[in-house]
XYZ file of C-alpha atoms in Angstrom:
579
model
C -20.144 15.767 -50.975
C -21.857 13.136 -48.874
C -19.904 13.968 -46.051
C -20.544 17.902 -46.330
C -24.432 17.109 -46.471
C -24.433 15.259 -42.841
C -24.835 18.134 -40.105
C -21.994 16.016 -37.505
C -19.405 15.515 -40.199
C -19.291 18.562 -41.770
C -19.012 20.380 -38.464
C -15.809 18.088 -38.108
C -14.416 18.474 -41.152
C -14.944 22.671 -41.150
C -13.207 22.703 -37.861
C -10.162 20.685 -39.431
C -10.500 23.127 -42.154
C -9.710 26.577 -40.132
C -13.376 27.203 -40.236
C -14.539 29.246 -37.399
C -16.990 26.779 -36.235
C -20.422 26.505 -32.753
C -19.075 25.657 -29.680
C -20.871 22.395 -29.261
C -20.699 18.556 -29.205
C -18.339 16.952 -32.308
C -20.303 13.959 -32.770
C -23.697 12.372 -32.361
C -25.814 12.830 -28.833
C -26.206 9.453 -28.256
C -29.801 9.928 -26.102
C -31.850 12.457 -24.294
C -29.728 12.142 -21.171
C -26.534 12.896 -23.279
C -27.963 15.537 -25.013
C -29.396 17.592 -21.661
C -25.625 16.883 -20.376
C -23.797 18.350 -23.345
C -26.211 21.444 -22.676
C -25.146 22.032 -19.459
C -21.648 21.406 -20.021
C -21.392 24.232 -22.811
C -24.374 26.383 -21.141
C -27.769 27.034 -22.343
C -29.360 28.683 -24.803
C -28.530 25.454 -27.005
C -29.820 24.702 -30.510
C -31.001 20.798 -30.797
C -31.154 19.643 -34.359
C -31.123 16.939 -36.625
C -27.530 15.471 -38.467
C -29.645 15.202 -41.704
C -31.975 18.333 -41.028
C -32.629 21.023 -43.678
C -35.352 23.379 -44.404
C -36.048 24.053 -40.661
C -37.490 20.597 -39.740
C -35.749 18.839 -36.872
C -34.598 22.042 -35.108
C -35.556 23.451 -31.570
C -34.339 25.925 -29.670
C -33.798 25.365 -25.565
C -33.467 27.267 -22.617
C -33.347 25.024 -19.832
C -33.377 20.848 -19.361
C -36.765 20.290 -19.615
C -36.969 22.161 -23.228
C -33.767 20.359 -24.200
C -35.661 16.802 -23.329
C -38.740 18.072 -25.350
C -36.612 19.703 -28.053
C -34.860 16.368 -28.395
C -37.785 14.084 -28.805
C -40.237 16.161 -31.179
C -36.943 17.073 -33.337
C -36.095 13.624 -33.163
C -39.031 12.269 -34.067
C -39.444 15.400 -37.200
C -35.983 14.076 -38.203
C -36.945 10.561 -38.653
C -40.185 11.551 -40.702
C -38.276 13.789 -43.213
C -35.502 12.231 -43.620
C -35.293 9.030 -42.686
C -31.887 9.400 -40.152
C -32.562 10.612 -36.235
C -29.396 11.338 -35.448
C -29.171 14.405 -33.039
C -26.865 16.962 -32.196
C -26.532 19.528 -29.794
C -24.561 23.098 -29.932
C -24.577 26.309 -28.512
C -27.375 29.211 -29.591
C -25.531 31.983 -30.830
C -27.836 35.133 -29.206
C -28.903 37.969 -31.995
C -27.302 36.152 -34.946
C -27.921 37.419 -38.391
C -27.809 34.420 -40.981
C -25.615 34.727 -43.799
C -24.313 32.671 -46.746
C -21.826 32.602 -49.030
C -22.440 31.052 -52.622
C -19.939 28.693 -54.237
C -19.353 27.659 -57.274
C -16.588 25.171 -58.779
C -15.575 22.767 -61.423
C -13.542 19.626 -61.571
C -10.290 21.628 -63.321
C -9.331 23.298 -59.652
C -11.131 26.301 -59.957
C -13.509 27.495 -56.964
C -15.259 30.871 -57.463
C -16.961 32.593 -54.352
C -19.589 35.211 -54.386
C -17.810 37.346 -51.728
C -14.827 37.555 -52.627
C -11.940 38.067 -55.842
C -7.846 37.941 -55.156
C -8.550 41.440 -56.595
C -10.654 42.774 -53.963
C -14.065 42.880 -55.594
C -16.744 41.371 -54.024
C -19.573 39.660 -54.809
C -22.630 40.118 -52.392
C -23.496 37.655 -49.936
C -27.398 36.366 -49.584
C -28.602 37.471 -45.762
C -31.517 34.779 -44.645
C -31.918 36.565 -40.797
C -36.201 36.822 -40.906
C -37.180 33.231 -40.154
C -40.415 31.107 -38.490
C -39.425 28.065 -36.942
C -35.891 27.709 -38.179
C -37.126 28.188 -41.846
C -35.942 31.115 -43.941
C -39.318 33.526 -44.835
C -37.845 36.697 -46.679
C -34.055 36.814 -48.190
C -32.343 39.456 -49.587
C -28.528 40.359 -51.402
C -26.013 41.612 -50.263
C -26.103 42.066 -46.458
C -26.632 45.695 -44.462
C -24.677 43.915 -41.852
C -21.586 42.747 -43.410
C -18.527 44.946 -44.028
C -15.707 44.222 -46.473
C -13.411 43.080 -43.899
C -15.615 39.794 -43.173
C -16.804 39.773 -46.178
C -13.391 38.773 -47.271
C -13.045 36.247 -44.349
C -16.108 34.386 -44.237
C -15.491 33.870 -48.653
C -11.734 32.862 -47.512
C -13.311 30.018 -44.888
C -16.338 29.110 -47.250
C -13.544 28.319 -50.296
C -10.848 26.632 -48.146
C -13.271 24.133 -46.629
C -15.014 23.316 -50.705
C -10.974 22.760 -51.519
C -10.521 20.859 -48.244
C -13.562 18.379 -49.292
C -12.364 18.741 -53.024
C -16.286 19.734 -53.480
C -17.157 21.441 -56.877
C -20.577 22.553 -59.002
C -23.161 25.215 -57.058
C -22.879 24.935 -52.915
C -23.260 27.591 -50.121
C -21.528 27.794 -46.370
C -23.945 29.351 -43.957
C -22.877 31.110 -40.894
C -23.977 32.404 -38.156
C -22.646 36.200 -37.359
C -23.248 37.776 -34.127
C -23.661 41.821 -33.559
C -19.669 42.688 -33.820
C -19.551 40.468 -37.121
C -17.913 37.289 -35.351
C -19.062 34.588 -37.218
C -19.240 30.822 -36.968
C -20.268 27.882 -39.408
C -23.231 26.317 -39.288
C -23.840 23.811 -42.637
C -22.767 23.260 -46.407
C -25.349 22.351 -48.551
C -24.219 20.701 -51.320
C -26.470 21.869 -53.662
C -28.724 24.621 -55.477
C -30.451 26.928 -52.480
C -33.912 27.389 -52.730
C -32.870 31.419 -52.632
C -30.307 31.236 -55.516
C -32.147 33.739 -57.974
C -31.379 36.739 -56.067
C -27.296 36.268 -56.373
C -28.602 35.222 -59.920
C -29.855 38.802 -59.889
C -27.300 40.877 -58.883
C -24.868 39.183 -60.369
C -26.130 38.483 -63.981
C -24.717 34.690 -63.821
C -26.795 31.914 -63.975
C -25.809 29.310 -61.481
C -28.250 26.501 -63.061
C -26.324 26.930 -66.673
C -22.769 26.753 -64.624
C -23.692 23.814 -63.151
C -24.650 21.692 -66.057
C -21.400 22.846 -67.147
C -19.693 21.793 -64.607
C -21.715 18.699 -64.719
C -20.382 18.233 -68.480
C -17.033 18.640 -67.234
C -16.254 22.044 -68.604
C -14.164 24.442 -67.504
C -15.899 27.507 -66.310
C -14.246 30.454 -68.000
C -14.519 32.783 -64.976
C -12.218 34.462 -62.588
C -12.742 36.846 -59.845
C -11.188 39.724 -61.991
C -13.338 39.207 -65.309
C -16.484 39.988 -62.547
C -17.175 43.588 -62.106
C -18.589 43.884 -58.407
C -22.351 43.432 -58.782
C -24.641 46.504 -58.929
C -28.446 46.208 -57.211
C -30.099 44.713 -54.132
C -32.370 41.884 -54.818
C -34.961 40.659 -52.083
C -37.022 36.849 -52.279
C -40.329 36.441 -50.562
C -41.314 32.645 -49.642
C -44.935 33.075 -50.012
C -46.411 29.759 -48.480
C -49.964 28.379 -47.441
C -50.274 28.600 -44.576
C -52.075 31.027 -41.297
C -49.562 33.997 -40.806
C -50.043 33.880 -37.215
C -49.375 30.466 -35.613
C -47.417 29.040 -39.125
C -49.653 26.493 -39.009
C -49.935 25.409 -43.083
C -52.797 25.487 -45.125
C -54.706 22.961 -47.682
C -57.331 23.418 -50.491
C -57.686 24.586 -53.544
C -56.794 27.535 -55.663
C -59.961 29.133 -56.506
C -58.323 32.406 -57.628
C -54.441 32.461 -58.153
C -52.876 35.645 -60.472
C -49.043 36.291 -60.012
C -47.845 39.910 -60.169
C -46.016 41.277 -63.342
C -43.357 43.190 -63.863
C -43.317 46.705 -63.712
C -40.337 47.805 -65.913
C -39.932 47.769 -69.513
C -37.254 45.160 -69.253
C -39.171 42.925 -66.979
C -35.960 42.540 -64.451
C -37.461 44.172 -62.071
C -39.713 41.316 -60.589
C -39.219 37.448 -60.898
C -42.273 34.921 -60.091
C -40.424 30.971 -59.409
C -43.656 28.831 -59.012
C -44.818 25.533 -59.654
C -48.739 25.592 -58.953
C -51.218 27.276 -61.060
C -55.331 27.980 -60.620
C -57.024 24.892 -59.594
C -53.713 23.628 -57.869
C -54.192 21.585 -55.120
C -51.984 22.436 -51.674
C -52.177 19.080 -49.663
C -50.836 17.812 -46.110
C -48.099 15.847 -47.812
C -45.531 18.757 -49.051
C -44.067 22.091 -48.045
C -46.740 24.658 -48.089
C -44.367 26.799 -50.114
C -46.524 27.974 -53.206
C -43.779 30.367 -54.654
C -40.694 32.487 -54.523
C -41.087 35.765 -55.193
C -38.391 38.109 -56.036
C -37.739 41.807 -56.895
C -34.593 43.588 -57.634
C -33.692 47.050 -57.611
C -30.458 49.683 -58.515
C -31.085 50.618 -54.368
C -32.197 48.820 -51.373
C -35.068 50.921 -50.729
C -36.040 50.620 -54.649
C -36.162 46.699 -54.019
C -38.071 46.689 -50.943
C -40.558 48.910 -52.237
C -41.108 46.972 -55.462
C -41.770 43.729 -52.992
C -44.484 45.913 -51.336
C -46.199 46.497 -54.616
C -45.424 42.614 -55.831
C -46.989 41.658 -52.676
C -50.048 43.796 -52.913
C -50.743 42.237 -56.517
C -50.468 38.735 -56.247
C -54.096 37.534 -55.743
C -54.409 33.819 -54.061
C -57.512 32.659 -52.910
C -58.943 29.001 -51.713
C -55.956 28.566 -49.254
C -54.896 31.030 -46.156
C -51.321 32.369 -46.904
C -48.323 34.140 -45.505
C -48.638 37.545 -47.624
C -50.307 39.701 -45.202
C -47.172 38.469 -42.905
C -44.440 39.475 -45.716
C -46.078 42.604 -46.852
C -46.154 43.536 -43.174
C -42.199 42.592 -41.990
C -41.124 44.721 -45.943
C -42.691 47.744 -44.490
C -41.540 47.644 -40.847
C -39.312 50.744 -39.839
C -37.139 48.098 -38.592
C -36.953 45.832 -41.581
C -36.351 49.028 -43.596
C -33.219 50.111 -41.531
C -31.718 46.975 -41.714
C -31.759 46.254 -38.376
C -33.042 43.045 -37.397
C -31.864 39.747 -36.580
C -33.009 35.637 -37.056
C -35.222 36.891 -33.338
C -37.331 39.188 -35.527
C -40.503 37.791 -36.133
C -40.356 36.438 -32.744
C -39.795 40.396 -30.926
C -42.303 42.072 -33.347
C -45.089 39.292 -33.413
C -44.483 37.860 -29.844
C -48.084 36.605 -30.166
C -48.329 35.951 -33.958
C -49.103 38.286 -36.650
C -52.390 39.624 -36.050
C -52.968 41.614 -39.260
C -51.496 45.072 -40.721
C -52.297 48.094 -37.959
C -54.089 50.940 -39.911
C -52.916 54.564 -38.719
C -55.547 57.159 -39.418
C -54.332 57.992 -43.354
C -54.031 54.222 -44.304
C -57.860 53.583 -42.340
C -58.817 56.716 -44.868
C -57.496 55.592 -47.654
C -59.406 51.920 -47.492
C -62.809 53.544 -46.773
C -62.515 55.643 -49.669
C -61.873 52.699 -52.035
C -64.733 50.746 -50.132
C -66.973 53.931 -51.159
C -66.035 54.222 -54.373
C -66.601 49.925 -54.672
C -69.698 50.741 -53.466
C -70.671 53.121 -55.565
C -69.503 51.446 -58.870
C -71.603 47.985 -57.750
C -74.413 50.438 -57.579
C -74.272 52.000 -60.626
C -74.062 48.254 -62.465
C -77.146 46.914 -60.225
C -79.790 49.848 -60.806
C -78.231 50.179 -64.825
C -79.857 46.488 -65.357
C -83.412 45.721 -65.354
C -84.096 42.165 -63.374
C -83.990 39.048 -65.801
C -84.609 41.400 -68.792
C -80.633 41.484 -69.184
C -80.488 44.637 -71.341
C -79.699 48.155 -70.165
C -82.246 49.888 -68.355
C -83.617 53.073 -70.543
C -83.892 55.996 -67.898
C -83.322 54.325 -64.934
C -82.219 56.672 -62.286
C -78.850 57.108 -61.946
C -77.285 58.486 -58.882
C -74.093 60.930 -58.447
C -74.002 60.901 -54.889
C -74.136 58.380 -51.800
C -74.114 58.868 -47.830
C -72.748 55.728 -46.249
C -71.679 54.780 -42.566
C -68.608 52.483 -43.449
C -66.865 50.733 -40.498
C -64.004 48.170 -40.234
C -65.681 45.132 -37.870
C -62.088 43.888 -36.622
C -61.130 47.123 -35.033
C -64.916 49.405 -34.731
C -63.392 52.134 -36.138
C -66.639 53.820 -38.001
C -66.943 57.140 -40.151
C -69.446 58.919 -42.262
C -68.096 58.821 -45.771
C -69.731 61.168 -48.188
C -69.164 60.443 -52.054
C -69.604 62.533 -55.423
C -69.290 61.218 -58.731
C -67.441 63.830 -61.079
C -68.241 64.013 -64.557
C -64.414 62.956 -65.712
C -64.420 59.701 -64.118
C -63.162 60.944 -60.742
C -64.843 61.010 -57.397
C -64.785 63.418 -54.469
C -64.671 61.358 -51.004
C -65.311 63.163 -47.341
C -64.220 60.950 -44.927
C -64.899 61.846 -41.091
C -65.023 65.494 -42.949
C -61.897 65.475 -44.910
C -62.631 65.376 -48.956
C -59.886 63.735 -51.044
C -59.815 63.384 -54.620
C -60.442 59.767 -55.731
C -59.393 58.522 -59.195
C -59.644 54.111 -59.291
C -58.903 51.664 -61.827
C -61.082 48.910 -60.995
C -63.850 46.637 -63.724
C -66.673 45.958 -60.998
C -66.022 42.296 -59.387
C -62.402 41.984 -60.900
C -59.619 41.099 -58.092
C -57.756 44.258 -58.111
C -58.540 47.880 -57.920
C -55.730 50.503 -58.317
C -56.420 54.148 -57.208
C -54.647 57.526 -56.176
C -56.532 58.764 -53.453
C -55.361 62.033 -52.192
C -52.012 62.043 -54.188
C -51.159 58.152 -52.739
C -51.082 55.015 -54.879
C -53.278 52.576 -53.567
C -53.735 48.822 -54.035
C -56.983 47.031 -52.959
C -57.484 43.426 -53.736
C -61.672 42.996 -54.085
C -62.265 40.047 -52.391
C -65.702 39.016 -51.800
C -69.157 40.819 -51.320
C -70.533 40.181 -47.697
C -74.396 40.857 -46.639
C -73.507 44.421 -45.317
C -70.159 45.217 -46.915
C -67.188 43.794 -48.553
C -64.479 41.926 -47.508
C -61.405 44.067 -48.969
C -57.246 42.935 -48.414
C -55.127 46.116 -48.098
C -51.287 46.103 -47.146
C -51.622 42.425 -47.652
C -53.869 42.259 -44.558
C -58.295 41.273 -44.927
C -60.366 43.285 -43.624
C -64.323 43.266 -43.713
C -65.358 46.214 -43.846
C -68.994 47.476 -43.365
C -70.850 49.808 -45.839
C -74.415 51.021 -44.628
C -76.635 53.473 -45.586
C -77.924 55.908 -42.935
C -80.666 53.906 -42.080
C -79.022 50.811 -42.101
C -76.268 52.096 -39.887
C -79.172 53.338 -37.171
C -81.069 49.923 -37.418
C -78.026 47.980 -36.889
C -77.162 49.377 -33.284
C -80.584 47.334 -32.459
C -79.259 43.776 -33.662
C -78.203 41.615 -30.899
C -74.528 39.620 -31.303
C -74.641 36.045 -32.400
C -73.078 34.257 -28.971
C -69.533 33.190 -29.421
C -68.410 29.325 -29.459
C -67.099 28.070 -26.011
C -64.069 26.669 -27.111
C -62.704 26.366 -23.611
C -63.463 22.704 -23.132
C -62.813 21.511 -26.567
C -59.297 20.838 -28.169
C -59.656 21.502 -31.756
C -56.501 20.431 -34.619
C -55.462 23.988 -36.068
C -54.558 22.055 -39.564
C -55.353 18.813 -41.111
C -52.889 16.117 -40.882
C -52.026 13.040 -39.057
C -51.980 12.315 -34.931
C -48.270 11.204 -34.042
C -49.474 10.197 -30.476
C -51.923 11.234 -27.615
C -50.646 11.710 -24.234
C -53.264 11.482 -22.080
C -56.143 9.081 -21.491
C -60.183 10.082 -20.488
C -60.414 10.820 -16.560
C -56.559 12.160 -16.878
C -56.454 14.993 -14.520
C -54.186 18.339 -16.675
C -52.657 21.442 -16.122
C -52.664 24.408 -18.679
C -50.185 23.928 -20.802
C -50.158 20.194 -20.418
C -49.140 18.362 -23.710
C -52.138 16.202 -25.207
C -51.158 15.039 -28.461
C -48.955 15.713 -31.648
C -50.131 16.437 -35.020
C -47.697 16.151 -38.019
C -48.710 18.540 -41.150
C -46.523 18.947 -44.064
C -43.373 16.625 -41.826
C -43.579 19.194 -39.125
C -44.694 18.169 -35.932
C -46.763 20.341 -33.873
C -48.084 19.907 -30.031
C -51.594 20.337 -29.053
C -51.769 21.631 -25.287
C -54.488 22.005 -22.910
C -55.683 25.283 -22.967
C -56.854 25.187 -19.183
C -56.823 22.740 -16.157
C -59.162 20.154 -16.205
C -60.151 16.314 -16.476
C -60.188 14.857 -19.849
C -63.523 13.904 -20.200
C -63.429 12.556 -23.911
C -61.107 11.352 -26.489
C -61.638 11.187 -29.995
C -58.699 10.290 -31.841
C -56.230 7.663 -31.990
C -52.146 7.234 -33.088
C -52.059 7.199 -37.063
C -54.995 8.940 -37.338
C -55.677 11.426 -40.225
C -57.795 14.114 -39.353
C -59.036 17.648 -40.675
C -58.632 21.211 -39.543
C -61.013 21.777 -36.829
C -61.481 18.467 -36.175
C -62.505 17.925 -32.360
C -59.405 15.571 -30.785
C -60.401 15.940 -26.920
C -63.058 17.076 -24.448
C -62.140 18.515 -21.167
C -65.354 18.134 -18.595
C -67.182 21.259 -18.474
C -66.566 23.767 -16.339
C -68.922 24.404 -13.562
C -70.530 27.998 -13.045
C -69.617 29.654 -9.470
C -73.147 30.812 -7.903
């Protein structure tokens, strides 16, 4: 078991095994040198990683000898933080991989059950853990779209011959790698309970925790393959974490809202919440950002997927920045959707970071109707209440119809949106001259409002009031969105912008969290790009880089040095203005 959890050794004892194992390096680099030399001697891309690594941390992915020598130090360095042992190793990067895993289970009377595979040919689905950030699994799901029964039946073979070849027994998984024509290759046992076990929990119906206490207790597990009808379902697990969507840098604070989603089924089974925090939690520098795991299940794919949408859309978390609007986005991508992605996929889709859900002209519809109809409802509650008198107002006037200019400020998209309250409840919306029927679920200031506009369920999470407006999340995605009355709208094309922040000579830390060191000195002369210091934030490290060429004119911060997000580390001098 300790030998299986150790990155070199396990890559030994796998090949040994029969396992189809990364070309690479079977033993530890030994420095920086070694490791750029290995690289070249089985050809870059390599992956550089830590012997002890897990969870993402102490991984790096290089291209050509100077990544390698960078890879190598901040993964070394990431490996020593987390886990105490810097011991490196280098192998090839297998190009378009899917990652997939095969669950294990055993006890100590000889008896190894997979979850892919039964002597009579029914299978038990794999877990698929392709959409990562940084090496670290985001969104799981069960079985694979990728995996036929053929490999299927080969990659459970390899995962149960190496547990038998280490005599290994209670819950483990093999991960592989597997390439576009299904070759696949082994990349780590972990030698314990994954942090994504509850969606083979789900389509299964076995619960791994109760088999290994069992196993623990030295029982015999009363399974075989053939008493395990193949599994029915697809089951998908959303790591919702604090932290900004579009730069994974993690968040801290305090939960000043938190509400989990509920089921939606009679049964409940359709929707399972694993989290540890509750309102008032505190998210701090020290641990993962991870706040929950989130999981839906489903008879279909497309049933699961679209039950994560709505999960997503309900779960209200406030007082930290998080990775929903990120998740929500990837479940409803035509290419998530078809299944056909790979561990590159946030990387292709979001080459610049996640910038926020894209509105067509229906979805941009459908939010400026709820706005209206938010409006409208705050309204009625304001002019129904007579100022410190706190009683109802007898025969104050109370309007059925309002003419408002509602725009979104991120993209400028405006329209005139024209609303009439029926006399069932309902409402009438025009926007930019279309009129859709309107009927919303929503007590005025609560989180979440649920309507039907125009024959479409939609999900609106209320968010705050702003001076003109609201600031509204929708497809998991905040948006402020203006809401003016003519007059208002007219007066506003007067107002003059506030002038933006000159952040051009100013290095700012995206995150609080602690400097690792500073590479440059005041009256250094930089390039853009040029690495100034490293931050470490939840035992990842992170560069800072000069975001121009300049002279370091000023800094602020030292080695061992806590400091907050937005924290000024250096000054570059000014630039000066060409006449």
């Amino acid at each position: 078991m300790f030998l299986m959890g150790d990155k070199i050794e396990s890559k030994k004892i796998a090949k040994a095994a029969g396992v189809h194992t990364i070309p690479g390096f079977d033993g530890e680099v030994e420095n920086v040198e070694h490791g750029i030399q290995i690289a070249n001697d089985i050809g870059y891309p390599v992956m550089v990683k830590a012997s002890a690594g897990g969870g993402g941390k102490g991984m790096r992915i290089a291209y050509n000898d100077k990544e390698c020598r960078e890879a190598f130090r901040l993964s070394k360095q990431e490996a020593k933080s987390s886990f105490g042992d810097d011991r490196m190793l280098v192998e090839k990067f297998i190009e378009e991989p899917r990652h997939i895993e095969i669950q294990l289970i055993g006890d100590q009377h000889g008896n190894t059950i997979q979850w892919a595979l039964t002597p009579r040919k029914f299978y038990l689905p794999e877990r698929e853990c392709s959409i990562q950030r940084r090496n670290q699994k985001v969104i799981e799901e069960a079985p694979s779209v990728h995996i036929d029964e053929a490999t299927r039946k080969a990659m459970g073979e390899q995962a149960v011959a190496l547990a038998k070849n280490v005599g290994y027994f209670s819950a483990g998984t093999c991960e592989f790698l597997v390439d576009p024509k299904r070759n696949f290759y082994f990349l780590e046992m972990n030698t314990r309970l994954q942090v994504e076990h509850p969606i083979t929990e789900y389509i299964t119906g076995v619960d791994l925790v109760e088999l290994m206490i069992r196993v623990a207790a030295n029982q015999k597990l009363n399974l075989s393959q053939t008493e395990l009808a193949k599994p029915k379902g697809w089951a998908f697990e959303s790591r919702v974490y604090a932290e900004d969507p579009e730069k994974y840098l993690p968040s801290i604070g305090r939960l000043t809202k938190y509400i989990e989603p509920v089921a939606t089924t009679p049964s409940g089974h359709d929707l399972r919440c694993d989290s540890g925090i509750v309102e008032g939690s505190e998210i701090s520098i020290y641990y993962d950002p991870m706040i929950c795991k989130l999981c839906t299940y489903g008879e279909t794919r497309e049933l699961a997927r679209t039950r994560m949408e709505s999960a997503l859309d309900r779960y209200v978390i406030q007082g930290v920045t998080h990775n929903i609007p990120l998740l929500r986005d990837v479940m409803s991508h035509p290419r998530f959707a078809a299944g056909k992605f790979s561990t590159k996929f946030l990387a292709e889709e979001y080459p610049e970071g996640f910038k926020g859900a894209k509105l067509d002209e229906k979805k941009v519809a459908e939010l400026f109707a709820v706005a209206a109809v938010v409006h409208a409802k705050r309204d009625l509650r304001k002019r129904a209440w007579v100022a410190g008198a706190g009683s109802v107002a007898a025969g104050a006037a109370v309007p059925s119809s309002w003419d408002l200019n509602i725009s979104l400020n991120k993209t400028g998209e405006s329209e005139r949106v024209l609303l009439l309250a029926e006399k069932d409840g309902s409402w009438k919306v025009s926007v930019g001259g279309k009129t859709m029927p309107v009927n919303m679920d929503w007590k005025v200031e609560s989180p979440i409002a649920k309507a039907v506009v125009d024959g479409s369920e939609v999900v609106v999470q209320y968010l705050d009031p702003l001076a003109v407006g609201y600031r509204l999340q929708y497809l998991g995605t905040k948006f402020e969105v203006t809401v003016q009355s003519p007059r208002q709208h007219e007066l506003s094309k007067h107002m003059k912008e506030k002038p933006k922040l000159d952040l051009t000579s100013v290095l700012l830390s995206p995150m609080p969290g602690t400097v690792v060191n500073v590479a440059v000195k005041e009256g250094d002369v930089v390039a853009e790009g040029t690495e100034m210091a490293t931050l470490e934030a939840m035992k990842m490290q992170n560069l800072i880089r000069s975001p121009r060429a300049g002279k370091v004119a000023k800094v602020h911060i030292k080695a061992g040095q806590s400091v907050a997000g937005d924290e000024i580390l250096i000054e570059l001098e000014r630039e000066v203005a060409k006449a």
